[in-house]
Amino acid sequence: MARLVTEWVNVTGDISIIARESGEVWFHTPRGTKENVDPFATPMTGVGAMGSTVGLLDGAINLGFAGIEKRLARPDPTLVGYIVALAGAYHTSVDTPRNLRRAAGRFNELGRPEVAAYLEERAREETGHDRLALKDLRALGVPGERLVASFIPEGIKPLCKRFDDLCVQDYPIGCIGYSYCLERIAALKQETDIEKVQAMCPDDVDATRFLRSHSSLGSEATHVEETIEFVASLPANDRIKVVQETYESSLILAEGYNHELLKSEAEMLEELEQALGEALPYRHSSYLSHGEKRGARPAA
Ligand SMILES: [Fe+2]
Ligand SMILES: [Fe+2]
């Protein structure tokens, strides 16, 4: 019987993630002694397998979020917070196809057509997702184009910059780690999460297009599966870089999301209204009144 694959990656100075094909994952702090040479002290060189690669990728995300665990904000969801989230969703989607194509072009130059083909396919799949967020905003009576032109949530800026930077690197393999991080977290959203948002929205308003497609119900779950399969097929050096970037991206994402979640509803409302130069049809935790649904129509 073939031996089960074990993979490992050092993600920070003293922590490595070790994952077995059977699904076991653990965090390892190298403690080399004279008698006991640490087998994980040198980078892995072997082949990957889906069972162990997913352990490394998800281990990297868990480790990234562990840093903010005690500070994690858990506010009650509000429509105002949801509008901010949609503006953030727009900004994390709008440049994705262009960025991925740029990275794909670089892999073609490097003689790695299989990586280029994977990235081009992802670029196709992600095309138009920014429009979903804009339609959701419009459905809520918010002039989406105008809002996103002058407003990007503070916590989302470093995330967008990270992706831009990764895609223009000489060897842009890290963009796969970034994308995995975002898609994996989106795919955790369940039907009940979407129902909660729907319950906050005015009757007859469908403002969950982006959320549905970026949840366990939409294409995100398939994207995650495909990425795991692709990463597992990469050479060890690439798998190491992808997992390290998944960790770095999850640190930025955890801090950024938390920064936004810690804001009060009044603070968020003020930011939105300042960007728009006009009042929103929402005041604290409520929709003005169902008779006054300014512009709240189902999006075309
Ligand atoms: Fe997307
Ligand atoms: Fe996706």
Coordinates of C-alpha atoms in Angstrom, one line a residue, residues 8-221:
W8 CA 4.6 20.8 5.9
V9 CA 5.2 24.5 5.5
N10 CA 6.9 27.0 7.8
V11 CA 4.6 30.0 7.9
T12 CA 6.1 32.2 10.6
G13 CA 9.5 32.3 12.3
D14 CA 8.7 29.4 14.7
I15 CA 5.5 27.8 13.5
S16 CA 5.1 25.2 10.8
I17 CA 1.9 23.5 9.7
I18 CA 2.1 19.8 9.2
A19 CA -0.8 18.0 7.5
R20 CA -1.3 14.3 6.6
E21 CA -3.3 13.0 3.7
S22 CA -5.6 11.3 6.2
G23 CA -6.8 14.8 7.4
E24 CA -4.7 15.3 10.6
V25 CA -3.2 18.8 10.9
W26 CA -1.1 20.2 13.6
F27 CA 1.1 23.2 14.4
H28 CA 4.7 22.5 15.0
T29 CA 7.3 24.5 16.8
P30 CA 10.8 23.3 15.7
R31 CA 12.7 22.1 18.7
G32 CA 15.9 20.5 17.4
T33 CA 18.0 18.7 19.8
K34 CA 21.3 16.9 19.3
E35 CA 19.8 13.5 19.5
N36 CA 16.6 14.3 17.8
V37 CA 16.9 16.0 14.4
D38 CA 13.7 17.8 13.5
P39 CA 12.4 16.2 10.2
F40 CA 10.3 19.3 9.4
A41 CA 13.2 21.8 9.7
T42 CA 13.9 21.6 6.0
P43 CA 11.3 22.6 3.3
M44 CA 9.2 19.7 2.0
T45 CA 10.2 18.4 -1.5
G46 CA 7.7 15.7 -2.1
V47 CA 4.4 15.5 -4.0
G48 CA 1.1 16.9 -2.7
A49 CA -2.2 15.3 -2.1
M50 CA -5.6 16.9 -1.7
G51 CA -6.1 15.6 1.8
S52 CA -2.9 17.1 3.1
T53 CA -2.9 20.3 0.9
V54 CA -6.3 21.3 2.2
G55 CA -5.0 20.8 5.8
L56 CA -2.1 23.2 5.1
L57 CA -4.3 25.8 3.4
D58 CA -7.1 25.8 6.1
G59 CA -4.5 25.5 8.8
A60 CA -2.9 28.7 7.5
I61 CA -6.3 30.5 7.6
N62 CA -7.0 29.3 11.2
L63 CA -3.5 30.4 12.3
G64 CA -4.1 33.8 10.7
F65 CA -7.4 34.3 12.5
A66 CA -6.0 33.0 15.8
G67 CA -4.2 36.3 16.4
I68 CA -7.4 38.3 16.6
E69 CA -9.5 35.6 18.3
K70 CA -9.8 37.5 21.6
R71 CA -10.5 40.8 19.9
L72 CA -13.0 39.4 17.4
A73 CA -16.0 41.7 16.9
R74 CA -19.4 40.1 16.7
P75 CA -21.9 42.9 16.1
D76 CA -25.5 42.3 15.4
P77 CA -26.0 42.5 11.6
T78 CA -27.5 45.8 10.4
L79 CA -28.5 47.0 6.9
V80 CA -26.0 49.8 7.2
G81 CA -23.2 47.3 7.9
Y82 CA -24.4 45.2 5.0
I83 CA -24.1 48.2 2.6
V84 CA -20.5 48.8 3.8
A85 CA -19.9 45.1 3.2
L86 CA -21.3 45.3 -0.3
A87 CA -19.0 48.3 -1.1
G88 CA -16.1 46.2 0.2
A89 CA -17.2 43.2 -1.9
Y90 CA -17.3 45.4 -5.0
H91 CA -13.7 46.6 -4.4
T92 CA -12.3 43.1 -3.7
S93 CA -14.0 41.9 -7.0
V94 CA -13.6 44.7 -9.5
D95 CA -9.9 44.2 -10.4
T96 CA -9.8 40.4 -9.9
P97 CA -10.1 39.3 -13.6
R98 CA -7.6 41.9 -14.7
N99 CA -5.1 41.0 -12.0
L100 CA -5.5 37.3 -12.5
R101 CA -4.9 37.7 -16.3
R102 CA -1.8 39.7 -15.6
A103 CA -0.4 36.9 -13.4
A104 CA -1.4 34.4 -16.0
G105 CA 0.5 36.3 -18.7
R106 CA 3.6 36.2 -16.4
F107 CA 3.3 32.4 -16.0
N108 CA 3.0 32.0 -19.8
E109 CA 6.3 34.0 -20.1
L110 CA 7.8 31.7 -17.5
G111 CA 6.9 28.6 -19.5
R112 CA 4.2 27.4 -17.0
P113 CA 1.1 27.2 -19.2
E114 CA -0.7 25.0 -16.7
V115 CA -0.6 27.7 -14.1
A116 CA -1.6 30.3 -16.7
A117 CA -4.5 28.2 -17.9
Y118 CA -5.8 27.8 -14.3
L119 CA -5.5 31.6 -13.6
E120 CA -7.3 32.5 -16.9
E121 CA -10.1 30.1 -16.1
R122 CA -10.5 31.8 -12.6
A123 CA -10.4 35.2 -14.3
R124 CA -13.3 34.1 -16.5
E125 CA -15.3 32.8 -13.5
E126 CA -14.8 35.9 -11.5
T127 CA -15.9 38.3 -14.3
G128 CA -19.0 40.3 -13.5
H129 CA -18.9 39.7 -9.7
D130 CA -18.4 43.4 -9.0
R131 CA -21.7 43.9 -10.9
L132 CA -23.5 41.7 -8.5
A133 CA -22.5 43.9 -5.6
L134 CA -23.6 47.0 -7.5
K135 CA -27.0 45.5 -8.3
D136 CA -27.5 44.6 -4.6
L137 CA -26.7 48.2 -3.6
R138 CA -29.1 49.5 -6.2
A139 CA -31.8 47.1 -5.0
L140 CA -31.4 48.7 -1.6
G141 CA -31.9 52.1 -3.0
V142 CA -28.2 53.0 -2.8
P143 CA -26.5 54.6 -5.9
G144 CA -23.9 51.9 -6.0
E145 CA -21.6 53.3 -8.8
R146 CA -21.5 56.7 -7.0
L147 CA -20.9 55.1 -3.6
V148 CA -18.0 52.9 -4.7
A149 CA -16.4 55.7 -6.7
S150 CA -15.7 57.6 -3.5
F151 CA -15.8 55.0 -0.8
I152 CA -13.7 52.0 0.0
P153 CA -14.0 50.6 3.6
E154 CA -10.7 51.4 5.4
G155 CA -10.3 47.7 6.4
I156 CA -10.6 46.5 2.8
K157 CA -7.9 48.8 1.4
P158 CA -4.9 46.7 2.6
L159 CA -6.5 43.6 1.2
C160 CA -7.0 45.1 -2.3
K161 CA -3.4 46.4 -2.2
R162 CA -2.1 42.9 -1.3
F163 CA -3.8 41.3 -4.3
D164 CA -2.6 44.1 -6.6
D165 CA 1.0 43.6 -5.4
L166 CA 0.9 39.8 -5.6
C167 CA -0.3 39.8 -9.2
V168 CA 2.5 42.0 -10.5
Q169 CA 5.3 40.0 -8.8
D170 CA 7.9 38.4 -11.0
Y171 CA 6.7 35.0 -9.7
P172 CA 3.0 35.7 -8.8
I173 CA 2.1 32.3 -7.4
G174 CA 1.0 34.0 -4.1
C175 CA -2.2 35.3 -5.8
I176 CA -3.5 31.7 -5.5
G177 CA -3.1 31.8 -1.8
Y178 CA -4.8 35.1 -1.5
S179 CA -7.8 34.0 -3.6
Y180 CA -8.1 30.7 -1.6
C181 CA -8.2 32.7 1.6
L182 CA -11.1 34.9 0.4
E183 CA -13.1 32.2 -1.3
R184 CA -12.7 29.7 1.6
I185 CA -14.0 32.2 4.1
A186 CA -16.9 33.1 1.7
A187 CA -17.8 29.4 1.3
L188 CA -18.3 29.1 5.1
K189 CA -21.5 31.2 4.7
Q190 CA -24.6 29.0 4.9
E191 CA -28.2 29.4 3.8
T192 CA -29.1 30.7 7.3
D193 CA -26.6 33.5 6.9
I194 CA -28.3 34.6 3.7
E195 CA -31.8 34.3 5.3
K196 CA -30.6 36.6 8.1
V197 CA -29.6 39.3 5.6
Q198 CA -32.9 38.8 3.6
A199 CA -34.8 39.3 6.8
M200 CA -33.2 42.7 7.3
C201 CA -34.0 43.8 3.8
P202 CA -37.3 45.4 2.9
D203 CA -39.9 43.1 1.5
D204 CA -39.6 42.3 -2.2
V205 CA -36.0 43.4 -2.3
D206 CA -33.4 41.0 -3.5
A207 CA -30.1 42.3 -2.4
T208 CA -28.3 39.0 -1.8
R209 CA -26.9 38.2 -5.3
F210 CA -23.3 38.7 -4.3
L211 CA -23.7 37.0 -1.0
R212 CA -25.5 33.9 -2.5
S213 CA -22.9 33.5 -5.2
H214 CA -20.1 33.9 -2.6
S215 CA -21.4 31.3 -0.2
S216 CA -21.8 27.6 0.2
L217 CA -24.8 27.8 -2.1
G218 CA -23.0 29.5 -5.0
S219 CA -20.0 28.9 -7.1
E220 CA -17.5 29.6 -4.3
A221 CA -17.7 26.0 -2.9

